[in-house]
PDB file of C-alpha atoms in Angstrom:
ATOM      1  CA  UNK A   1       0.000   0.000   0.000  1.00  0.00           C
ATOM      2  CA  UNK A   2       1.298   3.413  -0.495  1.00  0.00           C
ATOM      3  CA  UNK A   3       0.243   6.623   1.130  1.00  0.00           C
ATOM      4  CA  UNK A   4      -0.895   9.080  -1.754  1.00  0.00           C
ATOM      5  CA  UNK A   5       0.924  13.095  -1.219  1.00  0.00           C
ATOM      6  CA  UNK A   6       0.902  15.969  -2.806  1.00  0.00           C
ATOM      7  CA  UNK A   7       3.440  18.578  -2.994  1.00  0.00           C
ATOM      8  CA  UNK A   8       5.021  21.615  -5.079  1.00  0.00           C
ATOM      9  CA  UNK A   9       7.146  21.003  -8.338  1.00  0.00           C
ATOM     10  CA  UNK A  10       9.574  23.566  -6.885  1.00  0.00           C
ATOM     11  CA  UNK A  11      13.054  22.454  -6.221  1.00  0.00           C
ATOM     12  CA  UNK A  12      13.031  22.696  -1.989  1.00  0.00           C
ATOM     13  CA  UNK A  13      10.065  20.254  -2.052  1.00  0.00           C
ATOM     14  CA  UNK A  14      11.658  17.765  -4.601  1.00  0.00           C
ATOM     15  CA  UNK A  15      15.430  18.103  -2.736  1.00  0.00           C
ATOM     16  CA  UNK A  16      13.258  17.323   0.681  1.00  0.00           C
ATOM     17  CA  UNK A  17      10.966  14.069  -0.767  1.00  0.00           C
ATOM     18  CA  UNK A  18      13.296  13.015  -2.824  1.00  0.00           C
ATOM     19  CA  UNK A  19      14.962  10.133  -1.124  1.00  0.00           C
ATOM     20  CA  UNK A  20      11.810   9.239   0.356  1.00  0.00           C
ATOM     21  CA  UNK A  21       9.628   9.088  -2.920  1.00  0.00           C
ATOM     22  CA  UNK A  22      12.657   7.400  -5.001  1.00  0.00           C
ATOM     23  CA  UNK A  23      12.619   4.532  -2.095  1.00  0.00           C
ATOM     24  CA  UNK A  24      15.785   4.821  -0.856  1.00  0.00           C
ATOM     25  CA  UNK A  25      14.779   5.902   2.882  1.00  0.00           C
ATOM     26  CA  UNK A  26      14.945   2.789   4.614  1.00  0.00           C
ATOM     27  CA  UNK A  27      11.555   1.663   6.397  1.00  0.00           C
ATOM     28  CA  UNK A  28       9.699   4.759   5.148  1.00  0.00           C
ATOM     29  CA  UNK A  29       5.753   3.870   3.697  1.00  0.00           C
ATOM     30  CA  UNK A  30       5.952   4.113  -0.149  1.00  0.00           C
ATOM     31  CA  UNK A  31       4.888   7.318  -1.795  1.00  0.00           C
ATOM     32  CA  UNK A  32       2.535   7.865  -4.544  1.00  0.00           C
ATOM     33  CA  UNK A  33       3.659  11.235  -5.204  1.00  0.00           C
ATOM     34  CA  UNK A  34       1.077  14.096  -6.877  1.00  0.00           C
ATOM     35  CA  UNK A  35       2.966  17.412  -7.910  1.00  0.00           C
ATOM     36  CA  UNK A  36       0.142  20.702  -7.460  1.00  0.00           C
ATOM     37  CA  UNK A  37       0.379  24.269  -6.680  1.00  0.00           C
ATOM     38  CA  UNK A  38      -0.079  25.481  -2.804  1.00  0.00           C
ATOM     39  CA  UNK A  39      -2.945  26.840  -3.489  1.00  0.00           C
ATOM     40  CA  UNK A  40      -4.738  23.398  -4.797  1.00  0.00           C
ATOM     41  CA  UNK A  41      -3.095  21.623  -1.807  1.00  0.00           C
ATOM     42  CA  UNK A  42      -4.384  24.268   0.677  1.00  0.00           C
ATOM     43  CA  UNK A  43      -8.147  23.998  -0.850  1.00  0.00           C
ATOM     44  CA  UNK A  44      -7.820  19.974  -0.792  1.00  0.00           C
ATOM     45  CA  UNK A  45      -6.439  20.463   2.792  1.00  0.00           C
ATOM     46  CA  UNK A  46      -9.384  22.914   3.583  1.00  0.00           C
ATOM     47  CA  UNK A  47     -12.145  20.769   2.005  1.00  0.00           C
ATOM     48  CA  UNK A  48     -11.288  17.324   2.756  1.00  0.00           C
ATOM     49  CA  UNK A  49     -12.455  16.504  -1.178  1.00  0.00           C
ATOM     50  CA  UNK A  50      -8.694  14.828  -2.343  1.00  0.00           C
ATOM     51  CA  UNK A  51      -7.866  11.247  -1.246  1.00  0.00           C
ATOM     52  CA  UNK A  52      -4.112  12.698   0.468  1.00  0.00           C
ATOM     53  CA  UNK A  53      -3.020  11.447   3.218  1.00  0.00           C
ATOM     54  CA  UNK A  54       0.320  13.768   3.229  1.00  0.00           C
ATOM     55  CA  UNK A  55      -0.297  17.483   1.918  1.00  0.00           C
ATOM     56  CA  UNK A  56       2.546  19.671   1.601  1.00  0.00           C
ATOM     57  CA  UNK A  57      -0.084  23.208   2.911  1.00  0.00           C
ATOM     58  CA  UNK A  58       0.931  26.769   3.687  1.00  0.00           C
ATOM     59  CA  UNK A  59       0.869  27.303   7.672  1.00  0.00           C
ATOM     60  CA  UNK A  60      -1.810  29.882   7.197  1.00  0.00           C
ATOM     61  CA  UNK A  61      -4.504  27.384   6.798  1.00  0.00           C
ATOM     62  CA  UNK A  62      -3.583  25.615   9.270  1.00  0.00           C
ATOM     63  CA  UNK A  63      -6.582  26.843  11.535  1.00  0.00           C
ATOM     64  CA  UNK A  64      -9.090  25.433   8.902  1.00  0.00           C
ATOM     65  CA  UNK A  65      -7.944  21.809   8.866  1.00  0.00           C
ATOM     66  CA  UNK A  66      -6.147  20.950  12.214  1.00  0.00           C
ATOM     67  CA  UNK A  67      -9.107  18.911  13.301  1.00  0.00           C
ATOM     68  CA  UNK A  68      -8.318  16.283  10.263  1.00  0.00           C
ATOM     69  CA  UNK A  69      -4.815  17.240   9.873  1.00  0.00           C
ATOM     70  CA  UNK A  70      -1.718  16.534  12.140  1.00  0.00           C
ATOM     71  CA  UNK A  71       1.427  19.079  11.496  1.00  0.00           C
ATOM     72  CA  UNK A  72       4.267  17.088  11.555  1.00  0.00           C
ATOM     73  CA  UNK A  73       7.694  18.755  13.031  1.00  0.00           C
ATOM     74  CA  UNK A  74       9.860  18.814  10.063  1.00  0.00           C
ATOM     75  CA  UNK A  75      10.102  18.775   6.184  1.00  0.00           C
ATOM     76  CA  UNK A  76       8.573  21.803   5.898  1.00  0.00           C
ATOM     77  CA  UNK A  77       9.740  25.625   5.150  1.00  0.00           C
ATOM     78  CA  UNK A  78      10.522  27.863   7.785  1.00  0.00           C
ATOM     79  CA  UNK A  79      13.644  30.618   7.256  1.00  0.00           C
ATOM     80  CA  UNK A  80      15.146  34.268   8.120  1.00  0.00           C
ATOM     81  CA  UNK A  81      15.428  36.124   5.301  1.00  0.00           C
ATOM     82  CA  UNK A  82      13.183  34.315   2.846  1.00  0.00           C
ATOM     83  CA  UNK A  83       9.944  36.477   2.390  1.00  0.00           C
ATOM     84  CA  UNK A  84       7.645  37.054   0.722  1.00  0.00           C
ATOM     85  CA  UNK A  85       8.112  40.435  -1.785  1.00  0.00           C
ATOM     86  CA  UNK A  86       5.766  43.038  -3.207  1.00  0.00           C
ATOM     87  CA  UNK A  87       6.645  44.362  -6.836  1.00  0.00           C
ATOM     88  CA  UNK A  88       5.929  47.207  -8.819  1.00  0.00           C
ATOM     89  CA  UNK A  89       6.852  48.373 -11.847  1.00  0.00           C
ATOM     90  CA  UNK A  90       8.090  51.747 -10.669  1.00  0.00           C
ATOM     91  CA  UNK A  91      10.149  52.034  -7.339  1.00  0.00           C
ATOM     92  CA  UNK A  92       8.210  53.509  -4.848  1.00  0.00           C
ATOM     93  CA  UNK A  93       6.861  53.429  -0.917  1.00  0.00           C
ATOM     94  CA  UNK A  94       3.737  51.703   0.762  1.00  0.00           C
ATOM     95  CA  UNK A  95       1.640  54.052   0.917  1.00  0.00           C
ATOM     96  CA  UNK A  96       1.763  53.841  -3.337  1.00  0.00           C
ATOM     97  CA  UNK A  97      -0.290  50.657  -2.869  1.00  0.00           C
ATOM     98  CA  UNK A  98      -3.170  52.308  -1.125  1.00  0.00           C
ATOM     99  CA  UNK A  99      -6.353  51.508  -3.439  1.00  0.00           C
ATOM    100  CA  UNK A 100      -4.099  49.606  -5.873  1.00  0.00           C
ATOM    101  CA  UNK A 101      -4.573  45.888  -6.790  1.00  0.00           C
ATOM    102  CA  UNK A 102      -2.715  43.352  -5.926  1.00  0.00           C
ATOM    103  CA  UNK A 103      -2.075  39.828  -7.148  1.00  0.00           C
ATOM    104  CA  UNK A 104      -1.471  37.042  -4.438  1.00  0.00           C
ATOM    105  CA  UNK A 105      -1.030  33.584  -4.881  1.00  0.00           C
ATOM    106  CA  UNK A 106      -3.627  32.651  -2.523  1.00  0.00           C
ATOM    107  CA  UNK A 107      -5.626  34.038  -0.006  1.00  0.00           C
ATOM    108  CA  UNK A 108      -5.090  31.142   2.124  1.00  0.00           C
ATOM    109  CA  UNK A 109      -1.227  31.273   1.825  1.00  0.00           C
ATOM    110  CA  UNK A 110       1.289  32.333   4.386  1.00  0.00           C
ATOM    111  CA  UNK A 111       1.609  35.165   2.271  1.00  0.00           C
ATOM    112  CA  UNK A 112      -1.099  36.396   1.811  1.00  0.00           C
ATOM    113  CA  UNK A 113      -0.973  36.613   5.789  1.00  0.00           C
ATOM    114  CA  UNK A 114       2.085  38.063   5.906  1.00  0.00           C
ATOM    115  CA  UNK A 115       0.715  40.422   3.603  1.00  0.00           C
ATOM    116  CA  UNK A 116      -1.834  41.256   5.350  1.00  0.00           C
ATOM    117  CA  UNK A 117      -0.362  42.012   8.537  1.00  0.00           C
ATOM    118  CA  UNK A 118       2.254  44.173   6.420  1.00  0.00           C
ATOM    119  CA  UNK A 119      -0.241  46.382   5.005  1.00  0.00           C
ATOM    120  CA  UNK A 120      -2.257  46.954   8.206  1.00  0.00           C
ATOM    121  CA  UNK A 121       0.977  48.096   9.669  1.00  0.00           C
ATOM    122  CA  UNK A 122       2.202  50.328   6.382  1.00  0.00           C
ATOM    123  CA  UNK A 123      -0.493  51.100   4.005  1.00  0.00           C
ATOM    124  CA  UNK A 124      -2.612  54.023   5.089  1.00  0.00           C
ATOM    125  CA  UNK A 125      -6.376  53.397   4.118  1.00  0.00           C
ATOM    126  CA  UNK A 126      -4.832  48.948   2.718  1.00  0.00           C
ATOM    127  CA  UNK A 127      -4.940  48.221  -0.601  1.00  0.00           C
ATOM    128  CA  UNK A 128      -8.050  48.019  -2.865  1.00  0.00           C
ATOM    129  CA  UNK A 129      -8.717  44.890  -4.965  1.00  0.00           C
ATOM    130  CA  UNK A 130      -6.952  41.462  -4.111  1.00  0.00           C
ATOM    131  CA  UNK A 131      -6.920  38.790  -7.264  1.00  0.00           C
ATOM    132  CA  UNK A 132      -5.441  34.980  -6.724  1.00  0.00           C
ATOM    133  CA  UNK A 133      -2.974  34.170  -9.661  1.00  0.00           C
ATOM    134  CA  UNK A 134      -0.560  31.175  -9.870  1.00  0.00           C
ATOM    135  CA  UNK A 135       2.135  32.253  -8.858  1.00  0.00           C
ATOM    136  CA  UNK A 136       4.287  32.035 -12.160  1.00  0.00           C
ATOM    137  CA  UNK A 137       1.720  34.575 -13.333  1.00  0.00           C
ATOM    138  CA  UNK A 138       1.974  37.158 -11.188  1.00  0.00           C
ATOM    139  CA  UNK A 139       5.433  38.985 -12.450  1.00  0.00           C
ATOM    140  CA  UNK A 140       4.143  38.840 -15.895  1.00  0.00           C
ATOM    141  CA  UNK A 141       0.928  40.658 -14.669  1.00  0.00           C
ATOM    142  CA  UNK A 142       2.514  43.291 -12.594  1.00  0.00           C
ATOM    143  CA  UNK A 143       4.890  43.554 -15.909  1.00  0.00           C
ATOM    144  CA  UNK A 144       1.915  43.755 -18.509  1.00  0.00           C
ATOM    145  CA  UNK A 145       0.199  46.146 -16.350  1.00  0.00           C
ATOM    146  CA  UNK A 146      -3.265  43.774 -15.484  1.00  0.00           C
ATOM    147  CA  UNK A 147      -2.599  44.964 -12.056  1.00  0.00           C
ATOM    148  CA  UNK A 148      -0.745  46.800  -9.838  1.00  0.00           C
ATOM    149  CA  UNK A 149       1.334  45.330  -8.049  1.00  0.00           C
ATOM    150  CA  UNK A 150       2.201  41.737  -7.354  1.00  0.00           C
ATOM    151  CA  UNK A 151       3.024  39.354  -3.611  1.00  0.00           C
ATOM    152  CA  UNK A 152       5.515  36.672  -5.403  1.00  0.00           C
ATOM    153  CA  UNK A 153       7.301  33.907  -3.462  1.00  0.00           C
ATOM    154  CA  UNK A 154       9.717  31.037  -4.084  1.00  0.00           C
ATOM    155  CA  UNK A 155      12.187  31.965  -7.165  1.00  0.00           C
ATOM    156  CA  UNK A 156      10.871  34.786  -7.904  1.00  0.00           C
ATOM    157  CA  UNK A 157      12.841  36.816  -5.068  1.00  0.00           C
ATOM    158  CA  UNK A 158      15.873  35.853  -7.602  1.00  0.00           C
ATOM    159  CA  UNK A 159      14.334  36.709 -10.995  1.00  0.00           C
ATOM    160  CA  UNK A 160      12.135  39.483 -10.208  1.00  0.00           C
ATOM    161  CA  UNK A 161      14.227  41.718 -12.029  1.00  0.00           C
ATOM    162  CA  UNK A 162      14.474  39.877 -14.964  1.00  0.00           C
ATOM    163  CA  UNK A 163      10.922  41.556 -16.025  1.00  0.00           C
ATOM    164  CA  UNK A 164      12.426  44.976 -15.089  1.00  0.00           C
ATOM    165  CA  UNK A 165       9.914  45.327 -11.539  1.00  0.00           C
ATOM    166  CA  UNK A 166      11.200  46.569  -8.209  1.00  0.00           C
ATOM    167  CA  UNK A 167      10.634  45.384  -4.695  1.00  0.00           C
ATOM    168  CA  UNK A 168       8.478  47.741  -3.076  1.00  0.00           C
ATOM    169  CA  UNK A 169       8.837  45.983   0.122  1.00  0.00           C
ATOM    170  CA  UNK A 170      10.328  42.112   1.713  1.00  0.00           C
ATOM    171  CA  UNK A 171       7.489  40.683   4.056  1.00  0.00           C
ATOM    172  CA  UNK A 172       9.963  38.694   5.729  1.00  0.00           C
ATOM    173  CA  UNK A 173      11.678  41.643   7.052  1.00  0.00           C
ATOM    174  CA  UNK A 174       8.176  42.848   8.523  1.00  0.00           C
ATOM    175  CA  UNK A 175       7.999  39.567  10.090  1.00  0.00           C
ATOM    176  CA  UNK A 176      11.461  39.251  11.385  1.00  0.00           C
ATOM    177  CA  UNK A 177      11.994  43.133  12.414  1.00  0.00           C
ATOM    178  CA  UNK A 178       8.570  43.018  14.410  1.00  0.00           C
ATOM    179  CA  UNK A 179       8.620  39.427  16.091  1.00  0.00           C
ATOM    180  CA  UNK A 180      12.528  38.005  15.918  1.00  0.00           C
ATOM    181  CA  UNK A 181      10.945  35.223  14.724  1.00  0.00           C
ATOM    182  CA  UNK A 182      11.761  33.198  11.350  1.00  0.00           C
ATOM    183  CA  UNK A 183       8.864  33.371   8.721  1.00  0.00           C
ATOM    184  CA  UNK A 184       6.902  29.873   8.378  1.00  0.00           C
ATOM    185  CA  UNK A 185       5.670  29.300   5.208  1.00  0.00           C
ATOM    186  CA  UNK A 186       5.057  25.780   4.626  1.00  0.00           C
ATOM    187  CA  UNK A 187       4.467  23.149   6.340  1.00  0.00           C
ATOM    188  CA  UNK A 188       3.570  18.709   5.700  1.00  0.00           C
ATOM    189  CA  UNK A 189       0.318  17.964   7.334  1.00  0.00           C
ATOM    190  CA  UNK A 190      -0.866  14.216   7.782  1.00  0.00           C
ATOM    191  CA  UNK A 191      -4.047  12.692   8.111  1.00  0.00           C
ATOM    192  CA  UNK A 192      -4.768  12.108  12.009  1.00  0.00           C
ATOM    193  CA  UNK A 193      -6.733   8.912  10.619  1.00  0.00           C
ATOM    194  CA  UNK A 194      -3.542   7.036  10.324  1.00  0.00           C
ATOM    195  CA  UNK A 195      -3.009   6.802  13.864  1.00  0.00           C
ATOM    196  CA  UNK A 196      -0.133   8.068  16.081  1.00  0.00           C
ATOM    197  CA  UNK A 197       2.093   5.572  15.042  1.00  0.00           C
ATOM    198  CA  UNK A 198       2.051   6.064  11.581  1.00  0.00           C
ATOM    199  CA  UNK A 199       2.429   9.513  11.766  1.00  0.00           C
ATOM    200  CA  UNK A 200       5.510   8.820  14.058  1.00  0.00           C
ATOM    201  CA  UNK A 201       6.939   6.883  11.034  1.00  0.00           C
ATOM    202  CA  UNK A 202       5.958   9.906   8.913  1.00  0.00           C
ATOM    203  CA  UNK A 203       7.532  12.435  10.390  1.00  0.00           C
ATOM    204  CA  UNK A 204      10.985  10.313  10.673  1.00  0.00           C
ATOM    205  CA  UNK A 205      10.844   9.538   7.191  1.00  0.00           C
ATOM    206  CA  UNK A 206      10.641  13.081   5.920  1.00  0.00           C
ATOM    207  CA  UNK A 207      13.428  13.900   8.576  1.00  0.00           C
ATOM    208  CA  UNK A 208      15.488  11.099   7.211  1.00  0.00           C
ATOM    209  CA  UNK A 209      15.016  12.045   3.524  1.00  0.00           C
ATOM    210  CA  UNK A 210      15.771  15.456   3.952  1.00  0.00           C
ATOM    211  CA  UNK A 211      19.263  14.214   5.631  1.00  0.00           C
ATOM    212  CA  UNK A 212      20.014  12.153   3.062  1.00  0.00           C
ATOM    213  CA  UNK A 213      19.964  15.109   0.694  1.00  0.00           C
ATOM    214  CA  UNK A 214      21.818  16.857   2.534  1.00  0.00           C
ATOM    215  CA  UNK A 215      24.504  14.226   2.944  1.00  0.00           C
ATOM    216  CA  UNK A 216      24.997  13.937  -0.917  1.00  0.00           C
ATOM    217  CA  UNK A 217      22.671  17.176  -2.902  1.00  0.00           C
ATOM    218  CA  UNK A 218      23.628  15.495  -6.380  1.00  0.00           C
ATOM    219  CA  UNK A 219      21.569  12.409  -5.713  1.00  0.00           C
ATOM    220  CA  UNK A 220      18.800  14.718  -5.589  1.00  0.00           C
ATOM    221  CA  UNK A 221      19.572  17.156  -8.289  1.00  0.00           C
ATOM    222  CA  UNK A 222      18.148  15.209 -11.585  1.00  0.00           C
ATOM    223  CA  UNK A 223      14.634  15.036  -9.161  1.00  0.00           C
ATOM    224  CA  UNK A 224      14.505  18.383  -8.772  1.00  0.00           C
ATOM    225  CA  UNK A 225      15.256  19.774 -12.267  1.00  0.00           C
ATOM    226  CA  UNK A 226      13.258  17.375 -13.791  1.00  0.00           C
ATOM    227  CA  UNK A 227      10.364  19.507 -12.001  1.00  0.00           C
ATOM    228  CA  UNK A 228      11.836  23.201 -11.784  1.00  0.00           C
ATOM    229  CA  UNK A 229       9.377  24.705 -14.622  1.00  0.00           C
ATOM    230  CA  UNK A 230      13.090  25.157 -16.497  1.00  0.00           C
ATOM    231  CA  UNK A 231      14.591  27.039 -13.946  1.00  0.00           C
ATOM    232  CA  UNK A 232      18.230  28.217 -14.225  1.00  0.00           C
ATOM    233  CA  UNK A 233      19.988  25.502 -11.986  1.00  0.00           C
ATOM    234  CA  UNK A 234      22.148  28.486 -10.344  1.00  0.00           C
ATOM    235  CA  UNK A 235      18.728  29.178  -9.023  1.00  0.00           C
ATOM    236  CA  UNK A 236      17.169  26.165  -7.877  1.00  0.00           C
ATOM    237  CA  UNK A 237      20.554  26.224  -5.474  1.00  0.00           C
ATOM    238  CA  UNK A 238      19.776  29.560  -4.275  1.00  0.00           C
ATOM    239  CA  UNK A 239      15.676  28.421  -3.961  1.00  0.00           C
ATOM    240  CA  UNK A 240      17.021  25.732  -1.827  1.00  0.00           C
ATOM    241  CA  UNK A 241      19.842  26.764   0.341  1.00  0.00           C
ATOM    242  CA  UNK A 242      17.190  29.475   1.256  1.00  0.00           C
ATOM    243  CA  UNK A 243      14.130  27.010   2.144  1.00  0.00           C
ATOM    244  CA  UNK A 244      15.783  23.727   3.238  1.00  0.00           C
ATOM    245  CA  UNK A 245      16.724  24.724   6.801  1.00  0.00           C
ATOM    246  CA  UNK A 246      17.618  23.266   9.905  1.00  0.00           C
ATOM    247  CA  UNK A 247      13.823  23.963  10.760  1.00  0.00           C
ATOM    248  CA  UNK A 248      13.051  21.340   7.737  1.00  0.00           C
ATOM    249  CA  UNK A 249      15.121  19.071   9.392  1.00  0.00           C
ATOM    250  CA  UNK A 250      12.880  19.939  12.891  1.00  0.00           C
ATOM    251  CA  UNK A 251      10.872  22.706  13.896  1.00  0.00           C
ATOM    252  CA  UNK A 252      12.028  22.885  17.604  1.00  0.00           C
ATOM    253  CA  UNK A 253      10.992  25.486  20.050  1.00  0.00           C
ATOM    254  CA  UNK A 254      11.832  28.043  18.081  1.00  0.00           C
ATOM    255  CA  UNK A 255      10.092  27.128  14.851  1.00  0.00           C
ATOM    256  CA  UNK A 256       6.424  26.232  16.559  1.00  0.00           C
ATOM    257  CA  UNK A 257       6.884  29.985  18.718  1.00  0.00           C
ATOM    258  CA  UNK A 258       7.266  31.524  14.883  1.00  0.00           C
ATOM    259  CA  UNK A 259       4.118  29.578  13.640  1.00  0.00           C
ATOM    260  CA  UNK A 260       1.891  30.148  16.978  1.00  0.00           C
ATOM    261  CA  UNK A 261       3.241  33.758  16.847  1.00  0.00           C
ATOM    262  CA  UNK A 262       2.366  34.052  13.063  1.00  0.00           C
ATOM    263  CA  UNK A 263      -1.751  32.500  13.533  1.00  0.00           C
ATOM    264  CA  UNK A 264      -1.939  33.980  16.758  1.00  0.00           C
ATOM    265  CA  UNK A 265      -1.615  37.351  15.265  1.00  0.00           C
ATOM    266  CA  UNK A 266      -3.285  36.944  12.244  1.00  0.00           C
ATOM    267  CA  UNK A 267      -6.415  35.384  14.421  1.00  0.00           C
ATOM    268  CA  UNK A 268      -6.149  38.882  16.660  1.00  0.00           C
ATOM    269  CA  UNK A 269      -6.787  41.158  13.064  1.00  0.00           C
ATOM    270  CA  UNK A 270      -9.726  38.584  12.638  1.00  0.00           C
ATOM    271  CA  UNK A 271      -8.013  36.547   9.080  1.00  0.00           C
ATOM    272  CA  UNK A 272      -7.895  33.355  10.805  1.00  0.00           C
ATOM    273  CA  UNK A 273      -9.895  30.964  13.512  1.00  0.00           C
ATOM    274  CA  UNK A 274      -8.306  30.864  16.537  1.00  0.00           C
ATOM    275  CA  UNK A 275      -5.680  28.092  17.496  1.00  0.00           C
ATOM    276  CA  UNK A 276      -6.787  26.009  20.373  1.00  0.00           C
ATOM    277  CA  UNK A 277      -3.988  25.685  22.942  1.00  0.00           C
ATOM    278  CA  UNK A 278      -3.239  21.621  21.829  1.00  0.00           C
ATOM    279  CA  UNK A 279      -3.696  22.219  17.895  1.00  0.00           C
ATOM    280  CA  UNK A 280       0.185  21.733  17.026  1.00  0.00           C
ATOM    281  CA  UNK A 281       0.843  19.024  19.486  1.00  0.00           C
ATOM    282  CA  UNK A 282       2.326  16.549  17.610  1.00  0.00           C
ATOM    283  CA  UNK A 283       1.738  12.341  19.110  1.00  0.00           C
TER     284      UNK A 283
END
């Protein structure tokens, strides 16, 4: 039997799995691996309508599906330094966005959190219209004009000026400057169904596989170009040396303060349910 999971094409996913789904972790469950954009994992996560057992989700949803979903304590994304950007197409200040519309990549992303917190903090009067793009849309949309400014994530803090835009402002340094905290972004939720056990097993697979790569990165490097949308493979390095942490490897105290610090403030401005005080206890 394998477990079915779904996670991101994008080259810190595929360096994390990849022992794991190429069977080379020893005693892990087999894989039957799905590749999908955060914001269809975060909407399967949310509904409960896709057979997943393992969903790779951003933290912000978190609230939404903790009562079928266990988060396990590694192979996810938590950094310093790795936020979250706004572009324009002219340089400018925050209070340029007020009105203006913005493309996101999801409203249910850590970004969009982020985000949000940001521009209650910077933007007098917030932004006007908020649109959901893929995220390998939203450059060439700020670019073309379609809207005003875009939140990007992943690569894109690498190629960003590649389509001649600016960085208006890094969420991450928000985060970091306000809290001291890294910025969690994404994290591998399991079905609680599977029983404590299994999830055990789970969560020392993924911290297993993720050690492995580590131990020798070309073993893992034909996996993860195979799937980097034709990425430059200069960048995939950079995309993972910034996302594949020692938080991937476990979150530890410090990385579950950063992700109860991040919901508990976005549940305060009223964007999330509150966390009950057991919700990221992990068996």
């Amino acid at each position: 039997m394998k477990l079915k999971i779904a996670y991101s094409p994008c080259p810190n996913d595929t360096f994390v799995f990849d022992a794991w789904a190429h069977g080379r972790v020893p005693g892990a469950p087999r894989l039957d691996v799905t590749f999908a954009d955060i914001d269809l994992t975060n909407g399967w996560a949310e509904r409960g309508d896709a057979p997943y057992d393992v969903l790779k989700v951003s933290y912000a949803v978190l609230p939404w599906i903790l009562d079928e979903y266990a988060l396990l304590p590694c192979g996810g994304a938590l950094g310093r330094g790795c936020g979250p950007l706004v572009l324009t197409r002219e340089a400018g200040g925050p209070a340029d966005l007020a009105g203006k519309t913005v493309a996101v990549p999801s409203e249910r992303s850590t970004a969009y959190l982020l985000f949000r917190l940001w521009a209650a903090d910077s933007v007098p009067g917030g932004v006007g219209e908020v649109v959901v793009l893929p995220f390998h849309e939203i450059m060439p949309a700020v670019r073309d004009g379609k809207v005003d400014a875009g939140l990007v994530i992943h690569e894109a803090r690498f190629t960003y000026r590649n389509y001649g835009l600016h960085a208006l402002a890094d969420m991450g340094e928000h985060w970091e400057h306000t809290t001291g905290l890294p910025i969690p972004l994404g994290a591998i939720v399991a079905r609680r169904s599977l029983g404590d056990d299994t999830l055990r097993l789970l969560a020392e697979s993924a911290r297993a596989s993720v050690r492995m790569a580590w131990d020798d990165p070309s073993v893992s490097r034909p996996y993860v170009l195979e799937h980097a949308q034709e990425m430059d493979p200069k960048v995939a390095d950079q995309h993972i040396g910034l996302y594949v942490n020692e938080f991937t490897a476990d979150l530890g105290e410090t990385g579950y303060a950063a992700v109860r610090g991040l919901l508990t403030r976005a549940a305060a401005e009223g964007l999330v349910p509150p966390l009950g005080p057991d919700a990221l206890a992990f068996p």
